[in-house]
């Protein structure tokens, strides 16, 4: 019916039929690939960080503590990067380059002072 209606409007009925036939299988394959890749990412994270999980108490508790630490660290990196961009843009507005050393976390400041 869909192909006949499409052909009646002057479009390619065969193409409409093929689209109708293959639409659902391609959607399912796409979702399967997306789910499988997400599962692989999660499993690689779990395997890669298993030593830290054991050091945090192991099991689900260790996993959740590790996730909380990683999310907090990631968020702090985003905040530091955003502050660095804002500071650099403000420095460019004044015609110079702003000094970013005060915005760095302690371990980065020490590394910069030591030359590394």
Coordinates of C-alpha atoms in Angstrom, one line a residue:
X1 CA 0.0 0.0 0.0
X2 CA 2.8 2.4 0.9
X3 CA 4.7 1.7 -2.4
X4 CA 1.5 2.1 -4.4
X5 CA 0.7 5.4 -2.7
X6 CA 4.3 6.6 -3.3
X7 CA 4.2 5.6 -7.0
X8 CA 0.8 7.5 -7.3
X9 CA 2.6 10.7 -6.1
X10 CA 5.2 10.3 -8.9
X11 CA 8.0 8.8 -6.8
X12 CA 9.8 5.5 -7.1
X13 CA 7.6 2.8 -5.7
X14 CA 10.4 0.1 -5.7
X15 CA 12.6 2.4 -3.6
X16 CA 9.8 3.0 -1.2
X17 CA 9.1 -0.7 -0.8
X18 CA 12.8 -1.5 -0.3
X19 CA 12.9 1.3 2.3
X20 CA 9.9 -0.2 4.1
X21 CA 11.4 -3.7 4.1
X22 CA 14.9 -2.8 5.3
X23 CA 14.1 0.0 7.7
X24 CA 13.4 -2.2 10.8
X25 CA 16.4 -4.6 10.4
X26 CA 18.8 -1.7 9.9
X27 CA 17.5 0.1 13.0
X28 CA 17.9 -3.1 15.0
X29 CA 21.4 -3.6 13.7
X30 CA 22.3 0.0 14.6
X31 CA 20.9 -0.4 18.1
X32 CA 22.8 -3.7 18.6
X33 CA 26.1 -2.1 17.5
X34 CA 25.5 0.8 19.8
X35 CA 24.7 -1.4 22.8
X36 CA 27.6 -3.7 22.1
X37 CA 30.1 -0.8 21.9
X38 CA 28.7 0.6 25.1
X39 CA 29.1 -2.8 26.8
X40 CA 32.7 -3.0 25.5
X41 CA 33.6 0.4 26.9
X42 CA 32.1 -0.4 30.3
X43 CA 33.9 -3.8 30.5
X44 CA 37.2 -2.3 29.4
X45 CA 36.8 0.4 32.1
X46 CA 36.1 -2.3 34.7
X47 CA 39.0 -4.4 33.7
X48 CA 41.4 -1.5 33.4
X49 CA 40.6 -0.1 36.8
X50 CA 40.2 -3.4 38.7
X51 CA 43.2 -2.7 41.0
X52 CA 41.7 0.6 42.1
X53 CA 38.4 -1.2 42.8
X54 CA 40.1 -3.7 45.1
X55 CA 42.0 -0.9 46.9
X56 CA 38.6 0.9 47.5
X57 CA 37.1 -2.2 49.2
X58 CA 36.3 -4.3 46.2
X59 CA 32.9 -5.4 44.9
X60 CA 30.1 -2.9 44.2
X61 CA 31.2 -0.5 46.9
X62 CA 34.7 -0.2 45.5
X63 CA 33.3 0.2 42.0
X64 CA 31.0 3.0 43.1
X65 CA 33.8 4.8 45.0
X66 CA 36.0 4.5 42.0
X67 CA 33.3 5.9 39.7
X68 CA 32.7 8.8 42.1
X69 CA 36.5 9.6 42.1
X70 CA 36.7 9.5 38.4
X71 CA 33.6 11.6 37.8
X72 CA 34.9 14.2 40.4
X73 CA 38.3 14.2 38.7
X74 CA 36.8 14.6 35.2
X75 CA 34.6 17.4 36.4
X76 CA 37.5 19.2 38.0
X77 CA 39.4 19.0 34.7
X78 CA 36.5 20.5 32.9
X79 CA 36.3 23.4 35.4
X80 CA 40.0 24.0 35.2
X81 CA 39.9 24.0 31.4
X82 CA 36.9 26.4 31.3
X83 CA 38.7 28.8 33.7
X84 CA 41.8 28.6 31.6
X85 CA 39.8 29.5 28.5
X86 CA 38.0 32.4 30.2
X87 CA 41.3 33.7 31.6
X88 CA 43.0 33.4 28.3
X89 CA 40.2 35.2 26.5
X90 CA 40.2 38.0 29.1
X91 CA 44.0 38.3 28.6
X92 CA 43.5 38.5 24.8
X93 CA 40.9 41.2 25.3
X94 CA 43.5 43.4 27.0
X95 CA 46.0 42.7 24.3
X96 CA 48.2 40.3 26.3
X97 CA 48.4 36.7 27.3
X98 CA 47.1 36.0 30.8
X99 CA 49.2 34.1 33.3
X100 CA 47.5 30.8 34.0
X101 CA 49.8 29.6 36.8
X102 CA 47.3 30.6 39.6
X103 CA 44.5 28.5 38.0
X104 CA 46.5 25.3 37.8
X105 CA 45.9 22.5 40.4
X106 CA 48.7 22.1 42.9
X107 CA 50.4 19.2 41.3
X108 CA 50.5 21.0 37.9
X109 CA 51.9 24.1 39.5
X110 CA 54.7 22.1 41.2
X111 CA 55.5 20.4 38.0
X112 CA 55.7 23.7 36.2
X113 CA 57.9 25.2 38.9
X114 CA 60.2 22.2 38.7
X115 CA 60.5 22.5 34.9
X116 CA 58.6 19.3 34.0

